[in-house]
Coordinates of C-alpha atoms and ligand atoms in Angstrom, one line a residue:
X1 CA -3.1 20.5 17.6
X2 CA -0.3 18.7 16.0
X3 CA 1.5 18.1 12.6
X4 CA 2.0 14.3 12.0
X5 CA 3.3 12.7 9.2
X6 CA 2.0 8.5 9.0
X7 CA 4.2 6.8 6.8
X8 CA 2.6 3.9 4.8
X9 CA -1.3 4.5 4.3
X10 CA -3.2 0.5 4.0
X11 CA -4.2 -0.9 7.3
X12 CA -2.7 0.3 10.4
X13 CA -1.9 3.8 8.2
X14 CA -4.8 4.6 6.7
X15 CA -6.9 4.1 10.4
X16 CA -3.7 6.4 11.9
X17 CA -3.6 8.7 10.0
X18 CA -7.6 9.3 9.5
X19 CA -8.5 9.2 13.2
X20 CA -5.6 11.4 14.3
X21 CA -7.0 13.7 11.6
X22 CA -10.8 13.7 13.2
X23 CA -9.4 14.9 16.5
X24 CA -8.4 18.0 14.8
X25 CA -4.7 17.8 14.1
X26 CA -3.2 18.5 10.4
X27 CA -2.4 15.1 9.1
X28 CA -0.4 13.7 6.0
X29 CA 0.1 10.3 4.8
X30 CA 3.2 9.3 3.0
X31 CA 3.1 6.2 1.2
X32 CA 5.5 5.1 -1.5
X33 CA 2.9 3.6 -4.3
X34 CA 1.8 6.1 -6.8
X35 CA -1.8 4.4 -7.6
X36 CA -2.5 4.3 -4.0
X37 CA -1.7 7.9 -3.0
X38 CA -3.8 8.9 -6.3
X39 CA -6.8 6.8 -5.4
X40 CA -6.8 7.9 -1.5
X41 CA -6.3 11.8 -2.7
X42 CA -10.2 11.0 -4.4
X43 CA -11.3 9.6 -1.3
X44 CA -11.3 6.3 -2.6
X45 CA -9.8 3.2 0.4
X46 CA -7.4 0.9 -0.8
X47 CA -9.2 -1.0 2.0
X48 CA -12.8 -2.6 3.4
X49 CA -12.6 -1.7 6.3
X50 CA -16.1 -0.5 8.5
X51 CA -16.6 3.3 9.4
X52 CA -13.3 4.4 8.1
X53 CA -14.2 5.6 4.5
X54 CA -16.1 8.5 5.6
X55 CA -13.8 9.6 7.6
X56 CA -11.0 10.0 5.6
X57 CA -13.3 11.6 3.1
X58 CA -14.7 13.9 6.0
X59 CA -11.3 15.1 6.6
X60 CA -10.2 15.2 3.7
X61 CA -12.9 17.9 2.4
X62 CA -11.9 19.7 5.8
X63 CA -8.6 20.1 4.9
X64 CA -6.7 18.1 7.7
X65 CA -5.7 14.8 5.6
X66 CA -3.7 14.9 2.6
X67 CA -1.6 11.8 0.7
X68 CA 1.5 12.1 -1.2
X69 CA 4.3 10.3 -2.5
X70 CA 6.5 12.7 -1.6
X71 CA 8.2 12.8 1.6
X72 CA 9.8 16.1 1.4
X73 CA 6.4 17.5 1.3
X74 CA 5.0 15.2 4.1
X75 CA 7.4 16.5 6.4
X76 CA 7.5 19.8 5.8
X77 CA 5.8 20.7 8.9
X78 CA 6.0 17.2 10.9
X79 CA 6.6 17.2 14.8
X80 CA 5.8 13.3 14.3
X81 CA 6.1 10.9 11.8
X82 CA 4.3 7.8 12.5
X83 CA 5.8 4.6 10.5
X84 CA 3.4 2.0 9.5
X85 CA 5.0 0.1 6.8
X86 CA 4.5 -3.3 6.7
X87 CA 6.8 -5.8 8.5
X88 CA 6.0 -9.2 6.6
X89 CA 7.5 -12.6 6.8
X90 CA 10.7 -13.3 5.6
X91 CA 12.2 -16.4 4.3
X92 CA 13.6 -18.3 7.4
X93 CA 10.6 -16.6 9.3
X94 CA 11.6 -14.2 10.4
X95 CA 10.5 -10.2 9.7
X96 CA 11.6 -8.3 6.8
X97 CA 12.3 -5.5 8.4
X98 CA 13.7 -3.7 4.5
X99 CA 10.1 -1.5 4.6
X100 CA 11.3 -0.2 7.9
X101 CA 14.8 0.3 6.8
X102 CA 13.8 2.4 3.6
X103 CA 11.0 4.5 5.8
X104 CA 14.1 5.4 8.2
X105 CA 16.6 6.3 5.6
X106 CA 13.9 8.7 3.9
X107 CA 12.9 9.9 7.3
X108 CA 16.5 10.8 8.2
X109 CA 17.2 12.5 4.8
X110 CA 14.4 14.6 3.8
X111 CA 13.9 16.1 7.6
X112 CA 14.2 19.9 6.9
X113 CA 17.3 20.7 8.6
X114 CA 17.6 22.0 12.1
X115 CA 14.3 20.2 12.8
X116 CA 13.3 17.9 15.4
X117 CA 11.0 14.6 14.5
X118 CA 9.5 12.3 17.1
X119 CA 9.5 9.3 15.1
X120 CA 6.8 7.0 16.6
X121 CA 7.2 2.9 15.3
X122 CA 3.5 1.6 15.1
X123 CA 4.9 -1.2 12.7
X124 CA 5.1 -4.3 14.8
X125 CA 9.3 -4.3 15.0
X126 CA 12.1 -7.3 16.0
X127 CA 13.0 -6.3 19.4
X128 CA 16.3 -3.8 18.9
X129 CA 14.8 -2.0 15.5
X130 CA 13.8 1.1 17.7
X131 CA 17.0 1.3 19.3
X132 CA 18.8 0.5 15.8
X133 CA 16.5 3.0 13.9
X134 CA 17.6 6.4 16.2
X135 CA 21.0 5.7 15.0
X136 CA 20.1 5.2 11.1
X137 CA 18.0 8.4 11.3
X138 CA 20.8 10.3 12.8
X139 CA 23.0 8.9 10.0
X140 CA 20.7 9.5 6.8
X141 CA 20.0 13.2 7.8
X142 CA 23.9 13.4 7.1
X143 CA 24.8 16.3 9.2
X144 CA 21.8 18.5 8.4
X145 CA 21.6 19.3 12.4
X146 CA 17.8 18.1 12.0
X147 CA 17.5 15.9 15.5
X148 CA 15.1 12.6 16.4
X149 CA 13.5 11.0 19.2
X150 CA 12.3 7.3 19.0
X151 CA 9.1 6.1 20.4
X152 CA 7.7 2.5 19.9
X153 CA 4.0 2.4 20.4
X154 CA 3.0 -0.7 19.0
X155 CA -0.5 -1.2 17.2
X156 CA -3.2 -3.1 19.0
X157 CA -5.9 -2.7 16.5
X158 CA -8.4 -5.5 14.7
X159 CA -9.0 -5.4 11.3
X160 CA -12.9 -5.1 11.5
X161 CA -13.3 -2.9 14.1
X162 CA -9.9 -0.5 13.4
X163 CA -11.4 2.3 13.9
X164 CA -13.1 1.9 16.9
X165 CA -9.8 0.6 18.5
X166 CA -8.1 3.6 17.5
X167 CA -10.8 5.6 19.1
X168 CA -11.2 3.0 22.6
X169 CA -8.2 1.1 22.7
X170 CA -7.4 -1.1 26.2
X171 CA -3.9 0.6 26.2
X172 CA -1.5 2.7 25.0
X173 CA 2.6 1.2 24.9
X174 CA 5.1 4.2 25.0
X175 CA 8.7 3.0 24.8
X176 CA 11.0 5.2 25.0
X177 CA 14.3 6.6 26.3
X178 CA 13.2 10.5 26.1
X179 CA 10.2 11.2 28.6
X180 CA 9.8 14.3 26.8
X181 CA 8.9 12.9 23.9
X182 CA 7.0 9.9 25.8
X183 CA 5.1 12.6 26.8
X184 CA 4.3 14.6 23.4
X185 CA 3.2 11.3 22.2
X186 CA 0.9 10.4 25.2
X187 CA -0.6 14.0 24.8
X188 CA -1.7 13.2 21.3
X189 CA -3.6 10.6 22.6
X190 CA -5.1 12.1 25.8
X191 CA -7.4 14.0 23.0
X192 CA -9.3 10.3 22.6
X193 CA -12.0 10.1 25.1
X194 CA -12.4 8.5 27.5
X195 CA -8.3 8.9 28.4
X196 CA -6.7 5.2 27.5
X197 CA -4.6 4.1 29.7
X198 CA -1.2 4.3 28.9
X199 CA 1.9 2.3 29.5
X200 CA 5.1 4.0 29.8
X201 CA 8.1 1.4 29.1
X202 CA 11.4 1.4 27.3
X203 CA 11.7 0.5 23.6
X204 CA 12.9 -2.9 24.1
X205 CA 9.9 -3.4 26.2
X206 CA 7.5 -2.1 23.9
X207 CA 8.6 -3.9 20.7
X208 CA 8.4 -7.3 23.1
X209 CA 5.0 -6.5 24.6
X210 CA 3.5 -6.8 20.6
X211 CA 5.1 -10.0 20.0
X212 CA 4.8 -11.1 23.5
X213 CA 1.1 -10.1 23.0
X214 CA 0.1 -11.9 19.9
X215 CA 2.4 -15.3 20.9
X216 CA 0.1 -15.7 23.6
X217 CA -3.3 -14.8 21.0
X218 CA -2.4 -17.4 19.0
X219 CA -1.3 -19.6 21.9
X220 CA -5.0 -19.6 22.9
X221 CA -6.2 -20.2 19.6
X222 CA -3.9 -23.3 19.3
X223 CA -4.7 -24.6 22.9
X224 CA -8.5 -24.1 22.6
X225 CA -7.8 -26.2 19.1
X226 CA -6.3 -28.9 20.4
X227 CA -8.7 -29.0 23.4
X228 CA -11.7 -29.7 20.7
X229 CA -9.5 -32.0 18.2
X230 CA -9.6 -34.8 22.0
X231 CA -13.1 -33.3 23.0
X232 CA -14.1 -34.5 19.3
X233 CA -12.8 -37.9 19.8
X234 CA -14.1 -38.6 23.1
X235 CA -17.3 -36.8 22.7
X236 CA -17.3 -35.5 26.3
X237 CA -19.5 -32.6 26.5
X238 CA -18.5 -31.4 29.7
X239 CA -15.8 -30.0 28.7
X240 CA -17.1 -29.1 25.3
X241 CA -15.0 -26.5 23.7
X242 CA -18.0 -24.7 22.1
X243 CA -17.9 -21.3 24.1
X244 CA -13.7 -21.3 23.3
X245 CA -14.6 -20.5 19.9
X246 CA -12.7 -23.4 18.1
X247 CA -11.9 -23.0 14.6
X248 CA -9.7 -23.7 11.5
X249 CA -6.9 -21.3 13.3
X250 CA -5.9 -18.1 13.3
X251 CA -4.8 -15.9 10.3
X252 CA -4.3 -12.5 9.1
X253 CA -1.3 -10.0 8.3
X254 CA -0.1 -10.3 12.2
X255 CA -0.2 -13.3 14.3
X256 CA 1.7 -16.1 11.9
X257 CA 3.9 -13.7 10.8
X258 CA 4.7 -12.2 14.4
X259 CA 4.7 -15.9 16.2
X260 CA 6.8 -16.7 13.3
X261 CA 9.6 -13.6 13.9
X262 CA 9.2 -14.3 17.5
X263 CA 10.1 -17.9 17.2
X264 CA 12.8 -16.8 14.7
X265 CA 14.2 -14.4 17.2
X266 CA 14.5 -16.7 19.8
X267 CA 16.4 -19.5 17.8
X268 CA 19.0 -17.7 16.6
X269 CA 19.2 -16.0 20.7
X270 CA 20.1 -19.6 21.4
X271 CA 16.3 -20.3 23.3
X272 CA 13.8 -23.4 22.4
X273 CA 10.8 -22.3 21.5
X274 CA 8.6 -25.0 21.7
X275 CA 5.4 -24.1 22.5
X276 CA 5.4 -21.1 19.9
X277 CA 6.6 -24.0 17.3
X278 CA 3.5 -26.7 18.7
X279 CA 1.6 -23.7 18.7
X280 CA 2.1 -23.2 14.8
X281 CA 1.9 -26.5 14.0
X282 CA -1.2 -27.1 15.6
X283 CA -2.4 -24.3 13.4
X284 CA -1.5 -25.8 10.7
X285 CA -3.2 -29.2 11.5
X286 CA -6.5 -27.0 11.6
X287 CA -6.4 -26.8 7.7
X288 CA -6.3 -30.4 7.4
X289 CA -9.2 -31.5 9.8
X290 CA -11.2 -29.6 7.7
X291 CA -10.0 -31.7 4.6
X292 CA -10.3 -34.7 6.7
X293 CA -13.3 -34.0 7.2
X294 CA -14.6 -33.5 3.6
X295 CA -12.8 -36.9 2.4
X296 CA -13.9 -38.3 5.2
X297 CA -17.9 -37.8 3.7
X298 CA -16.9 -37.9 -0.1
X299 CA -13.7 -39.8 -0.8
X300 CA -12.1 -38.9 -3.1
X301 CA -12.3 -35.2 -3.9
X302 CA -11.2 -35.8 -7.6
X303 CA -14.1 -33.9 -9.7
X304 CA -16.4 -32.7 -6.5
X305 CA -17.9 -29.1 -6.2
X306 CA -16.2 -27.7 -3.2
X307 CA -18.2 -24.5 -2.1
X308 CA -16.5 -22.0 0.3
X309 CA -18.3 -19.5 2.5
X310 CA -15.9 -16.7 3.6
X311 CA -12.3 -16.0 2.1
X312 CA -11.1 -13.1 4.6
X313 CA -9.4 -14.2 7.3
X314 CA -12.2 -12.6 10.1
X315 CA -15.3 -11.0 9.2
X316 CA -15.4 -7.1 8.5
X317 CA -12.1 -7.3 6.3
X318 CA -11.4 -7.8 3.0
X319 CA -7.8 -9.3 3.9
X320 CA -6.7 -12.6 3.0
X321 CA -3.0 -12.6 3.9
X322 CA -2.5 -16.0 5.7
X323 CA -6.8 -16.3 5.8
X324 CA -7.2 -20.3 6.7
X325 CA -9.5 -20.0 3.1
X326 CA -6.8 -19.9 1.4
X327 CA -4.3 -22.4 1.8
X328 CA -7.9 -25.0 2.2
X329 CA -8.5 -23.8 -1.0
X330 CA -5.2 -24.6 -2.3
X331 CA -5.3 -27.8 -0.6
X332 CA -8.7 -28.8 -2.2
X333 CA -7.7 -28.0 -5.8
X334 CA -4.4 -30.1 -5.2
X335 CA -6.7 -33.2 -4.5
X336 CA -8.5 -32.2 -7.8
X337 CA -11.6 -30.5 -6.5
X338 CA -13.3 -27.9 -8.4
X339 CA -13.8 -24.7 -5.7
X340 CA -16.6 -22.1 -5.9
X341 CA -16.1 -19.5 -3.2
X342 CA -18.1 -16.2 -2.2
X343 CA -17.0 -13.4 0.5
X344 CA -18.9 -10.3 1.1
X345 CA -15.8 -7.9 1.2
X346 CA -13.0 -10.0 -0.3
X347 CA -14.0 -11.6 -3.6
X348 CA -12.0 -8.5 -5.4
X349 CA -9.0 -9.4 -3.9
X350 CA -9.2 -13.6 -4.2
X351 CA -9.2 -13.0 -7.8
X352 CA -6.0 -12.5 -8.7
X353 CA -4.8 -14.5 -5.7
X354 CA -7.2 -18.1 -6.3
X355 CA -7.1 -19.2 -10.0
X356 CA -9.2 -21.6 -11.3
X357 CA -11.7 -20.8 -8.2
X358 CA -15.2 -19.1 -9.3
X359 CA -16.2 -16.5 -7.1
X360 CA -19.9 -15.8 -6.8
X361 CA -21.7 -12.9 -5.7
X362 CA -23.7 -14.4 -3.0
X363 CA -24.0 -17.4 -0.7
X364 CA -26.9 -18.8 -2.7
X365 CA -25.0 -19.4 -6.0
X366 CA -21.8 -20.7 -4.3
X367 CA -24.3 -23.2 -2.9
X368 CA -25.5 -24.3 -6.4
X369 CA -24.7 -27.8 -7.4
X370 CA -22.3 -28.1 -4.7
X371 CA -21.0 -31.4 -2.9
X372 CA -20.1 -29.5 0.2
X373 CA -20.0 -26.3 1.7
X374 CA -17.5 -25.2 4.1
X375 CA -18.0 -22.6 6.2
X376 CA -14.5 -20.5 7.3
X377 CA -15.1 -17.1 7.9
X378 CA -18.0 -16.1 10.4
X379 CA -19.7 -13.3 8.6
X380 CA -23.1 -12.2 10.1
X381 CA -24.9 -12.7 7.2
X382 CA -23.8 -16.1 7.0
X383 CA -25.5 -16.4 10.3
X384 CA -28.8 -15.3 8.6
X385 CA -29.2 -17.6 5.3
X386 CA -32.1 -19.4 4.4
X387 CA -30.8 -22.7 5.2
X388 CA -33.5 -24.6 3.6
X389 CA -32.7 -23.0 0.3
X390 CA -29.1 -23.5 0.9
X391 CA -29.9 -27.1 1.0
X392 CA -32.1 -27.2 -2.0
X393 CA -29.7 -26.3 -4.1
X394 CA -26.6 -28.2 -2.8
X395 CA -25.8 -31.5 -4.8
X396 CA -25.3 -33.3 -1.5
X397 CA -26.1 -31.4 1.7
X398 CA -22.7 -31.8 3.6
X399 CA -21.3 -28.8 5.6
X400 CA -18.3 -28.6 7.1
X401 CA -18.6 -25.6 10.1
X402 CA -14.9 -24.5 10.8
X403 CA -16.2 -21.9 12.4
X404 CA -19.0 -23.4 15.3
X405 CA -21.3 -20.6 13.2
X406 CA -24.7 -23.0 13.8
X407 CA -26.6 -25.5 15.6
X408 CA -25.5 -28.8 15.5
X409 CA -29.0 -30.1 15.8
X410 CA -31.0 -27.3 14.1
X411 CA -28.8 -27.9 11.1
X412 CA -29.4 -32.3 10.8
X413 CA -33.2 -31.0 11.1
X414 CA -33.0 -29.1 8.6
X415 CA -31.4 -32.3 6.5
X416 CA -27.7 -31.1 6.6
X417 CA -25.0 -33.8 7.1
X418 CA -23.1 -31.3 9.7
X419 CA -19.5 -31.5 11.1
X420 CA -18.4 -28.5 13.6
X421 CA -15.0 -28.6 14.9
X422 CA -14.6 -30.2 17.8
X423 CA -18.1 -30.6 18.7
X424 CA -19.3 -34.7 18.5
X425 CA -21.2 -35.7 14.7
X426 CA -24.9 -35.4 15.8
X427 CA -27.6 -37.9 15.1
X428 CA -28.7 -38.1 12.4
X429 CA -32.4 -37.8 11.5
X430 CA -34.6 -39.9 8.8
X431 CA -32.6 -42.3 6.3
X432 CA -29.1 -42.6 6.0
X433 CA -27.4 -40.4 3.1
X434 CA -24.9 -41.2 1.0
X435 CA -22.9 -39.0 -1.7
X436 CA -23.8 -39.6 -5.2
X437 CA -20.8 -39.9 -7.7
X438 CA -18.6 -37.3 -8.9
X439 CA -19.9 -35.3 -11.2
X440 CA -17.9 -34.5 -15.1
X441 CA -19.2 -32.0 -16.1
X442 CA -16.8 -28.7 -16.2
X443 CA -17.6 -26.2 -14.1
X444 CA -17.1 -22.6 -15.5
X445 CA -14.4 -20.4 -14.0
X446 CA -15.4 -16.1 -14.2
Ligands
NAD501 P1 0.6 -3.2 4.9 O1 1.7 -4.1 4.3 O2 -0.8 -3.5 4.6 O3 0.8 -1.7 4.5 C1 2.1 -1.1 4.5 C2 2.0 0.2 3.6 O4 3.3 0.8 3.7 C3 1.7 0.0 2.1 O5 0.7 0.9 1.7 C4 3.1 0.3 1.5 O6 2.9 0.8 0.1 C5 3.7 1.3 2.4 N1 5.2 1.4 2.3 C6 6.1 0.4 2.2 N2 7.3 0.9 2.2 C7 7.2 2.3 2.4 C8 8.1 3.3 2.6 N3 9.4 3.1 2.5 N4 7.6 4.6 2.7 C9 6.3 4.8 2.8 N5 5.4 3.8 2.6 C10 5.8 2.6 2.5 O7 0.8 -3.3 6.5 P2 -0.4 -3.1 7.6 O8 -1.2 -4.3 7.7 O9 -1.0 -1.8 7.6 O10 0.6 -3.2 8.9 C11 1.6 -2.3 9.2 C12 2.4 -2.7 10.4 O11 1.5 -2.7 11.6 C13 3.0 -4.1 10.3 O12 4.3 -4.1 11.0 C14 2.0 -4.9 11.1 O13 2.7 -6.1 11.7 C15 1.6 -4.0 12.2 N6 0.2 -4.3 12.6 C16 -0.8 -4.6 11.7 C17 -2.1 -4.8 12.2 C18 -3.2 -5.2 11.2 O14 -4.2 -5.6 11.7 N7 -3.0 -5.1 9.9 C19 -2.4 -4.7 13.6 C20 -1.4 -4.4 14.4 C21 -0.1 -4.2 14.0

């Protein structure tokens, strides 16, 4: 069993650094905010995230996990440290690599001397950081004869289901330029059964197969998009996009940001990286269809009830970084609409992050009084409402599906003015309806 250090403790961290506890080896997480490391030390996730909770407390009572702010401490005994910092979007697009930087610097100095660390990068990296980062390390330990290995193994995991991707994941990427310490690595996760499969590359290679990976994710997303936006116009059902799960676009901490860096990377290498750019624009069109959508039933949006079903940007999560929900939101209040939202994880979080919008507990009371409901994050209970109360208690009874969640004609029986994305407006059944006029009434914010 091995000593690992993970350094940074939220998503891709926390899931590390647990899971590599429960196969037995003697874990510590290192992780630069003090409330954090207090909270974690109590058991208590700065996270939603399914399954993973009892595990850290699990191994945390069986004396395998430990936090601290403290790096000294965290690699006391380390024969890897695992960095996991966070590699967000900088402000010509591309990463911001200064988490990375930091993590390296401390990682080189507080080594105990004479050591040896395999430093493992799990953060998703610009293509060149590994190679750049063995040289920084060997610089910050500033001749204390402590030595380092560099091996990329970039994160594949969903947030949702991070632990069970941890535990079954389609493939391991080692990149490397010491098999030795390819090997070590692999070893550590021959313990997960059954054995993954694992890739054996360079670190060039590695850090490109992320990138490369999610590009071609969200190049999916955006072609399936765009493949319902013409289906919707010309109605043909043949090629109906409804099992290519069309939607408002992607979002989340990883595939804007990293088809954003990728994009970047390219430019300034002197490339033309159309597609990635039609790829993100098309995303960014998905917003406002859904907009176009609502205006196109109500107007104006000046003084309408806007209710929003899901804020995280997938289901299982309570992340919002770059969730669709977000920047529709922002896009509804700049058009004057007043915006009730409810998520079963991520309400918490939207506070701070969605003024002026009143967040509900429960899909019932977003529904209240509302002049539409859109649908954006696909959360199994969602799946599950009772749609006729739903209806009851909506002003006017127009939903906007950006997420294909329900039955096109199911829902117009059930008295619903429906629109899916890019699946045709379905008859509708009985009278005509029509809006009634904006209410003026405030609506309170909590
Ligand atoms: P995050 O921003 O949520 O978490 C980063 C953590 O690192 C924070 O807790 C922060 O306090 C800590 N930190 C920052 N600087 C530090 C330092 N110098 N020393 C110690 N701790 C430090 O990031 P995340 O979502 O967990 O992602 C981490 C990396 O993994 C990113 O590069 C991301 O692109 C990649 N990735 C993420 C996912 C995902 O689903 N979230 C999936 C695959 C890959």
């Amino acid at each position: 069993m091995a000593n690992i250090a993970v350094i940074g403790t939220n998503y891709v961290g926390l899931v590390t650094a647990a899971c590599f506890a429960e196969l037995g080896n003697q874990v510590v997480g290192v992780d630069i905010d003090p409330g954090k490391v207090e909270r974690l030390g109590r058991g208590q996730l700065p996270i939603y995230e399914p399954g993973l909770e009892e595990i850290v407390v699990q191994n945390l009572k069986a004396g395998r996990l430990r936090f601290t702010l403290d790096y000294n401490e965290g690699l006391k005994k380390a024969e890897f440290a695992f960095v996991c910092v966070g590699t967000p979007s900088g402000v010509e697009g591309e990463a911001d690599t200064s988490q990375v930087k930091s993590a390296a610097h401390s990682l080189g100095q507080y080594t105990p001397a004479k050591r040896s660390l395999i430093v493992v990068n799990k953060s998703t990296m610009p293509i060149g950081t590994g190679e750049w980062m063995l040289q920084a390390l060997g610089r910050a330990s500033n001749g204390s004869g402590a030595t380092f290995q560099v091996v990329s193994n970039p994160e594949f995991l969903r947030e949702g289901s991070a632990v069970d991707d941890f535990r079954h994941p389609d493939r391991v990427v080692l990149g490397g330029t010491d098999p030795e310490a390819i090997e070590r690595v692999a070893s550590l996760y021959r313990d997960l059964q059954p054995e993954p499969p694992i890739i054996r590359t360079d670190i060039p290679s590695a850090e490109m197969i992320k990138y490369a990976s999610n590009a071609f994710l969200a190049t999916k997303i955006s072609f399936i998009n765009e493949i319902a936006s013409i289906c919707e116009r010309l109605g043909d059902r043949r090629i109906s996009p409804e099992y290519l799960e069309a939607g408002v676009g992607y979002g989340g901490s990883c595939f804007p940001k990293d088809v954003k860096a990728l994009a970047h990377m390219a430019s300034m290498a002197g490339a033309h990286p159309q597609l990635l750019r039609a790829v993100m624009e098309i995303n960014r069109d998905m917003r406002r269809l859904v907009l176009q959508k609502v205006r196109a039933e109500l107007g104006n949006l000046e003084e309408r009830t806007i209710c929003v079903l899901g804020l995280a940007f997938k289901p299982n999560t309570d992340d919002l970084r770059e969730a669709p929900a977000i920047e529709i939101i922002h896009l509804l209040q700049s058009e004057g609409a007043r915006v009730k939202a409810y998520d079963p994880a991520a309400n918490e979080a939207a506070r701070e992050m969605l003024p002026g919008v009143e967040l509900c507990s429960d899909a019932y009371s977003v529904a209240e009084g509302a002049d539409a409901l859109l649908l954006l994050t696909p959360w199994s209970e969602f799946r599950r409402l009772d749609l006729p109360r739903v209806a009851h208690s909506m002003r006017y009874p127009l939903v906007v599906d950006g997420r294909n969640l329900y039955d096109p004609t199911d829902m117009v029986e059930r008295g619903f003015k429906y629109r899916a994305i890019g699946r045709p407006v379905p008859e509708a059944v009985g009278a005509p309806l029509a809006p009634p006029a904006p209410t003026v009434e405030p609506v309170l914010t909590r």
